[in-house]
Amino acid sequence: MKAGELVMLKTSHRGKVREFIVTVREDEFHTDFGKVDLALLLEKDFGDHITAHKGQEFIIQRPRMPDFFNHAKRTGAPMMPKDIGLIIAYTGLNKNDSVLDAGTGSGILAMYLGSIAKRVLSYEVRENFADVARKNVMNAGLDNVEIRCGDIVQEISSLGESFDVVTLDTQDSKDVVPHVSGILNPGGFMVTYSPFFEQTKEIRDAMAEANFYDVRTIECTEREISFSERGTRPSTTRVGHTGFITIARA
Ligand SMILES: C[S@@+](CC[C@H](N)C(=O)[O-])C[C@H]1O[C@@H](n2cnc3c(N)ncnc32)[C@H](O)[C@@H]1O
């Protein structure tokens, strides 16, 4: 392993999985299981084990985006993986794409998009939220996600660049929609995420006014199945409504 590499240390304690994301470096990492000498990771590979000074053993894994989702600091409600998956699938996001995203929030959507696309530019109006998101992006080792502090409604007309995909998750998305065709590459997609029907209808009206085509609004429901001695059935604790996703093309 190389210095600076991100690593996940995973262990099991009293039937519970515990995990930590650390950087390979000349330092010690303190856990409730004792100290882990991070320099020892330089001689290890993914899949190897490392032992804390009190004897607890950790498996070393490469963290992936769902791990960064679990470990990222939250400033508000992040977009859920089920909705992010839908955005990635329906836009056909790929490694050549440039993406404009707003608002950044905790940066969860921006990070997932950045793990696939060439570049992500994300706007967040609140400076303290932008700072947290920048840290999350850095902790995920992404150098292609740029977070700018600013109001997307004001900034969108003067960006001076074009994008293949635009994702909007702000209360005022309907005010951004009229400006998106000016910065979207031909055949590109715009996606909005809105928790309420009323907000979604306003977005749809704005899209119709701006002559977008192939407009679709989707809600994705996720149902986990629980397995127990008593039987198998959909889990009774479940993620309820999150938001509506509206997809349109320029
Ligand atoms: C629901 S959160 C976005 C969550 C984000 N998609 C994620 O996955 O972490 C909405 C964010 O938009 C920001 N926001 C609201 N209006 C904005 C605007 N006009 N320009 C930029 N950011 C805005 C808010 O401050 C808030 O952090």
Tab-separated table of C-alpha atoms and ligand atoms in Angstrom:
chain	number	residue	atom	x	y	z
A	1	MET	CA	0.000	0.000	0.000
A	2	LYS	CA	1.151	3.559	-0.742
A	3	ALA	CA	1.349	6.517	1.646
A	4	GLY	CA	-1.768	8.693	1.293
A	5	GLU	CA	-3.979	5.804	0.160
A	6	LEU	CA	-7.483	5.517	1.691
A	7	VAL	CA	-8.177	2.282	3.511
A	8	MET	CA	-11.106	0.817	5.417
A	9	LEU	CA	-10.397	-1.174	8.573
A	10	LYS	CA	-13.236	-3.518	9.414
A	11	THR	CA	-13.782	-5.707	12.463
A	12	SER	CA	-16.542	-7.502	14.288
A	13	HIS	CA	-17.210	-6.967	17.994
A	14	ARG	CA	-20.027	-8.599	20.012
A	15	GLY	CA	-21.860	-9.439	16.780
A	16	LYS	CA	-21.606	-5.878	15.406
A	17	VAL	CA	-19.508	-4.784	12.455
A	18	ARG	CA	-17.309	-1.740	13.184
A	19	GLU	CA	-15.385	0.079	10.476
A	20	PHE	CA	-13.037	3.037	10.166
A	21	ILE	CA	-11.719	4.853	7.066
A	22	VAL	CA	-8.092	5.909	7.523
A	23	THR	CA	-5.172	7.186	5.443
A	24	VAL	CA	-1.939	5.216	5.116
A	25	ARG	CA	0.685	7.409	6.845
A	26	GLU	CA	3.302	7.566	9.618
A	27	ASP	CA	0.796	7.969	12.459
A	28	GLU	CA	-1.327	6.143	14.991
A	29	PHE	CA	-5.109	5.768	14.804
A	30	HIS	CA	-6.961	5.541	18.116
A	31	THR	CA	-10.006	3.306	18.385
A	32	ASP	CA	-11.878	1.904	21.382
A	33	PHE	CA	-10.059	-1.355	20.544
A	34	GLY	CA	-6.650	0.310	21.026
A	35	LYS	CA	-4.112	2.025	18.762
A	36	VAL	CA	-3.494	0.982	15.162
A	37	ASP	CA	-0.038	1.778	13.753
A	38	LEU	CA	-0.975	3.168	10.305
A	39	ALA	CA	2.638	2.956	9.061
A	40	LEU	CA	2.303	-0.851	9.177
A	41	LEU	CA	-0.216	-0.527	6.341
A	42	LEU	CA	2.700	0.344	4.015
A	43	GLU	CA	3.674	-3.339	4.113
A	44	LYS	CA	0.111	-4.642	3.663
A	45	ASP	CA	-2.286	-5.304	0.804
A	46	PHE	CA	-6.083	-5.131	0.578
A	47	GLY	CA	-7.447	-8.332	2.106
A	48	ASP	CA	-4.622	-8.531	4.684
A	49	HIS	CA	-5.194	-8.078	8.420
A	50	ILE	CA	-3.783	-5.583	10.900
A	51	THR	CA	-3.943	-5.851	14.704
A	52	ALA	CA	-4.555	-3.022	17.193
A	53	HIS	CA	-2.215	-2.913	20.186
A	54	LYS	CA	-4.853	-4.536	22.455
A	55	GLY	CA	-5.188	-7.505	20.082
A	56	GLN	CA	-8.314	-6.704	18.014
A	57	GLU	CA	-7.850	-7.763	14.391
A	58	PHE	CA	-9.104	-5.704	11.411
A	59	ILE	CA	-9.438	-6.721	7.790
A	60	ILE	CA	-8.092	-4.116	5.356
A	61	GLN	CA	-10.477	-3.192	2.530
A	62	ARG	CA	-10.587	-0.563	-0.212
A	63	PRO	CA	-13.450	1.839	0.630
A	64	ARG	CA	-16.084	2.271	-2.061
A	65	MET	CA	-18.759	4.910	-2.557
A	66	PRO	CA	-21.363	3.261	-0.237
A	67	ASP	CA	-18.699	3.345	2.505
A	68	PHE	CA	-18.090	7.071	1.904
A	69	PHE	CA	-21.891	7.539	1.968
A	70	ASN	CA	-21.989	5.925	5.436
A	71	HIS	CA	-18.995	7.854	6.786
A	72	ALA	CA	-19.576	11.326	5.257
A	73	LYS	CA	-20.492	14.205	7.559
A	74	ARG	CA	-24.096	15.333	6.981
A	75	THR	CA	-25.338	18.914	6.850
A	76	GLY	CA	-28.864	17.981	5.840
A	77	ALA	CA	-30.767	15.229	4.125
A	78	PRO	CA	-28.510	13.679	1.491
A	79	MET	CA	-29.894	12.017	-1.592
A	80	MET	CA	-30.411	8.278	-1.051
A	81	PRO	CA	-28.519	5.660	-3.097
A	82	LYS	CA	-31.771	4.385	-4.693
A	83	ASP	CA	-32.415	7.842	-6.195
A	84	ILE	CA	-28.770	8.374	-7.138
A	85	GLY	CA	-28.780	5.019	-8.935
A	86	LEU	CA	-31.772	6.096	-10.946
A	87	ILE	CA	-30.064	9.352	-11.993
A	88	ILE	CA	-26.915	7.521	-13.070
A	89	ALA	CA	-28.863	4.896	-15.017
A	90	TYR	CA	-31.310	7.198	-16.781
A	91	THR	CA	-28.691	9.777	-17.840
A	92	GLY	CA	-26.182	7.097	-18.894
A	93	LEU	CA	-23.525	8.982	-16.920
A	94	ASN	CA	-20.031	8.051	-18.072
A	95	LYS	CA	-16.344	8.897	-17.758
A	96	ASN	CA	-16.424	11.565	-20.494
A	97	ASP	CA	-19.203	13.595	-18.882
A	98	SER	CA	-19.041	17.019	-17.271
A	99	VAL	CA	-21.743	17.554	-14.667
A	100	LEU	CA	-23.208	20.675	-13.078
A	101	ASP	CA	-24.851	19.967	-9.696
A	102	ALA	CA	-26.756	22.190	-7.226
A	103	GLY	CA	-27.183	22.394	-4.250
A	104	THR	CA	-24.263	20.474	-2.965
A	105	GLY	CA	-25.632	19.859	0.555
A	106	SER	CA	-23.347	17.232	2.117
A	107	GLY	CA	-21.961	16.494	-1.358
A	108	ILE	CA	-23.284	12.933	-1.469
A	109	LEU	CA	-24.771	13.103	-4.970
A	110	ALA	CA	-21.759	15.104	-6.233
A	111	MET	CA	-19.412	12.417	-4.873
A	112	TYR	CA	-21.271	9.522	-6.487
A	113	LEU	CA	-21.361	11.433	-9.795
A	114	GLY	CA	-17.664	12.296	-9.432
A	115	SER	CA	-16.777	8.628	-8.955
A	116	ILE	CA	-17.976	8.051	-12.538
A	117	ALA	CA	-17.843	11.319	-14.507
A	118	LYS	CA	-14.842	13.308	-15.763
A	119	ARG	CA	-15.750	16.451	-13.842
A	120	VAL	CA	-18.406	17.656	-11.422
A	121	LEU	CA	-18.958	21.329	-10.609
A	122	SER	CA	-21.313	21.720	-7.657
A	123	TYR	CA	-22.844	24.922	-6.229
A	124	GLU	CA	-23.840	25.397	-2.589
A	125	VAL	CA	-25.260	28.670	-1.314
A	126	ARG	CA	-24.210	28.141	2.323
A	127	GLU	CA	-20.485	28.553	2.987
A	128	ASN	CA	-20.457	26.223	6.037
A	129	PHE	CA	-22.241	23.482	4.041
A	130	ALA	CA	-19.764	23.929	1.165
A	131	ASP	CA	-16.854	23.512	3.622
A	132	VAL	CA	-18.270	20.247	5.004
A	133	ALA	CA	-18.923	18.940	1.488
A	134	ARG	CA	-15.362	19.818	0.394
A	135	LYS	CA	-14.030	17.771	3.330
A	136	ASN	CA	-16.274	14.837	2.408
A	137	VAL	CA	-15.026	15.027	-1.187
A	138	MET	CA	-11.400	15.163	-0.043
A	139	ASN	CA	-11.926	12.226	2.356
A	140	ALA	CA	-13.300	10.223	-0.558
A	141	GLY	CA	-10.095	10.950	-2.519
A	142	LEU	CA	-11.917	12.684	-5.403
A	143	ASP	CA	-9.977	15.433	-7.215
A	144	ASN	CA	-12.497	15.975	-10.035
A	145	VAL	CA	-15.311	17.417	-7.874
A	146	GLU	CA	-15.180	21.212	-7.502
A	147	ILE	CA	-17.477	22.829	-4.956
A	148	ARG	CA	-18.184	26.535	-5.332
A	149	CYS	CA	-20.070	28.635	-2.861
A	150	GLY	CA	-22.790	30.620	-4.619
A	151	ASP	CA	-26.444	30.863	-5.561
A	152	ILE	CA	-27.003	28.756	-8.685
A	153	VAL	CA	-29.948	30.939	-9.765
A	154	GLN	CA	-27.571	33.910	-10.052
A	155	GLU	CA	-24.481	32.029	-11.265
A	156	ILE	CA	-25.853	29.732	-13.965
A	157	SER	CA	-25.909	32.381	-16.705
A	158	SER	CA	-22.228	33.290	-16.315
A	159	LEU	CA	-20.532	29.882	-15.963
A	160	GLY	CA	-18.793	30.046	-19.353
A	161	GLU	CA	-18.795	26.267	-19.860
A	162	SER	CA	-21.215	23.573	-20.968
A	163	PHE	CA	-22.247	20.280	-19.381
A	164	ASP	CA	-23.551	16.844	-20.370
A	165	VAL	CA	-25.685	16.400	-17.262
A	166	VAL	CA	-27.214	18.966	-14.882
A	167	THR	CA	-28.611	17.812	-11.508
A	168	LEU	CA	-30.736	20.159	-9.395
A	169	ASP	CA	-31.687	19.459	-5.774
A	170	THR	CA	-32.711	22.875	-4.433
A	171	GLN	CA	-36.010	24.425	-3.422
A	172	ASP	CA	-35.731	26.938	-6.261
A	173	SER	CA	-34.904	24.453	-9.056
A	174	LYS	CA	-37.827	25.817	-11.093
A	175	ASP	CA	-35.973	29.157	-11.329
A	176	VAL	CA	-32.839	27.431	-12.623
A	177	VAL	CA	-34.599	25.321	-15.283
A	178	PRO	CA	-35.112	28.190	-17.813
A	179	HIS	CA	-31.315	28.739	-17.952
A	180	VAL	CA	-30.262	25.101	-18.342
A	181	SER	CA	-30.724	24.776	-22.128
A	182	GLY	CA	-28.044	27.478	-22.553
A	183	ILE	CA	-25.370	25.327	-20.870
A	184	LEU	CA	-26.450	21.766	-21.730
A	185	ASN	CA	-24.604	19.959	-24.532
A	186	PRO	CA	-26.853	18.617	-27.333
A	187	GLY	CA	-28.575	15.416	-26.162
A	188	GLY	CA	-27.574	16.099	-22.560
A	189	PHE	CA	-29.862	15.488	-19.584
A	190	MET	CA	-31.246	17.651	-16.814
A	191	VAL	CA	-32.475	15.930	-13.651
A	192	THR	CA	-34.328	17.519	-10.764
A	193	TYR	CA	-35.068	16.040	-7.361
A	194	SER	CA	-38.047	17.451	-5.457
A	195	PRO	CA	-39.740	16.092	-2.317
A	196	PHE	CA	-43.229	17.529	-2.971
A	197	PHE	CA	-45.813	17.167	-5.744
A	198	GLU	CA	-46.344	20.952	-5.822
A	199	GLN	CA	-42.644	21.667	-6.336
A	200	THR	CA	-42.452	18.947	-8.986
A	201	LYS	CA	-45.405	20.423	-10.891
A	202	GLU	CA	-43.709	23.844	-10.925
A	203	ILE	CA	-40.546	22.238	-12.286
A	204	ARG	CA	-42.552	20.427	-14.993
A	205	ASP	CA	-44.235	23.699	-15.981
A	206	ALA	CA	-40.852	25.421	-16.228
A	207	MET	CA	-39.505	22.549	-18.368
A	208	ALA	CA	-42.512	22.749	-20.713
A	209	GLU	CA	-42.035	26.517	-21.035
A	210	ALA	CA	-38.342	26.019	-21.898
A	211	ASN	CA	-39.150	23.373	-24.565
A	212	PHE	CA	-37.357	20.422	-22.982
A	213	TYR	CA	-38.394	17.054	-24.380
A	214	ASP	CA	-38.626	13.430	-23.150
A	215	VAL	CA	-39.745	14.766	-19.756
A	216	ARG	CA	-40.516	12.019	-17.203
A	217	THR	CA	-41.183	12.124	-13.473
A	218	ILE	CA	-40.434	8.979	-11.478
A	219	GLU	CA	-40.612	7.900	-7.866
A	220	CYS	CA	-38.379	5.026	-6.838
A	221	THR	CA	-39.569	2.865	-3.942
A	222	GLU	CA	-37.220	0.479	-2.203
A	223	ARG	CA	-38.455	-2.531	-0.259
A	224	GLU	CA	-36.035	-4.654	1.730
A	225	ILE	CA	-36.992	-8.263	2.393
A	226	SER	CA	-36.531	-9.565	5.931
A	227	PHE	CA	-35.601	-13.196	6.613
A	228	SER	CA	-36.211	-14.722	10.047
A	229	GLU	CA	-37.192	-18.002	11.724
A	230	ARG	CA	-40.841	-16.904	11.606
A	231	GLY	CA	-40.866	-16.320	7.863
A	232	THR	CA	-39.865	-14.172	4.935
A	233	ARG	CA	-41.616	-10.919	4.066
A	234	PRO	CA	-41.016	-7.265	3.165
A	235	SER	CA	-39.413	-5.502	6.110
A	236	THR	CA	-41.849	-3.625	8.344
A	237	THR	CA	-39.322	-0.823	8.888
A	238	ARG	CA	-38.684	0.777	5.537
A	239	VAL	CA	-37.507	3.944	3.811
A	240	GLY	CA	-40.658	5.900	2.995
A	241	HIS	CA	-41.004	8.634	0.412
A	242	THR	CA	-37.813	10.553	-0.439
A	243	GLY	CA	-38.373	12.606	-3.589
A	244	PHE	CA	-39.569	12.728	-7.176
A	245	ILE	CA	-37.029	12.596	-9.949
A	246	THR	CA	-37.798	14.499	-13.126
A	247	ILE	CA	-35.613	13.823	-16.145
A	248	ALA	CA	-35.579	15.933	-19.321
A	249	ARG	CA	-33.450	16.338	-22.430
A	250	ALA	CA	-32.298	19.447	-24.194
B	1	LIG	C1	-31.345	18.751	-0.060
B	1	LIG	S1	-29.805	19.532	-0.046
B	1	LIG	C2	-28.904	18.737	-1.328
B	1	LIG	C3	-28.375	17.383	-0.927
B	1	LIG	C4	-27.367	16.846	-1.903
B	1	LIG	N1	-27.947	16.554	-3.194
B	1	LIG	C5	-26.687	15.607	-1.345
B	1	LIG	O1	-26.852	14.498	-1.934
B	1	LIG	O2	-25.986	15.695	-0.323
B	1	LIG	C6	-30.164	21.092	-0.796
B	1	LIG	C7	-29.002	22.074	-0.685
B	1	LIG	O3	-29.195	23.111	-1.647
B	1	LIG	C8	-28.684	24.308	-1.108
B	1	LIG	N2	-29.305	25.405	-1.896
B	1	LIG	C9	-30.582	25.862	-1.817
B	1	LIG	N3	-30.802	26.822	-2.746
B	1	LIG	C10	-29.628	26.956	-3.431
B	1	LIG	C11	-29.207	27.777	-4.520
B	1	LIG	N4	-30.053	28.644	-5.080
B	1	LIG	N5	-27.941	27.663	-4.990
B	1	LIG	C12	-27.081	26.773	-4.419
B	1	LIG	N6	-27.424	25.968	-3.374
B	1	LIG	C13	-28.669	26.051	-2.895
B	1	LIG	C14	-29.099	24.246	0.352
B	1	LIG	O4	-28.317	25.103	1.162
B	1	LIG	C15	-28.892	22.765	0.664
B	1	LIG	O5	-27.624	22.524	1.201
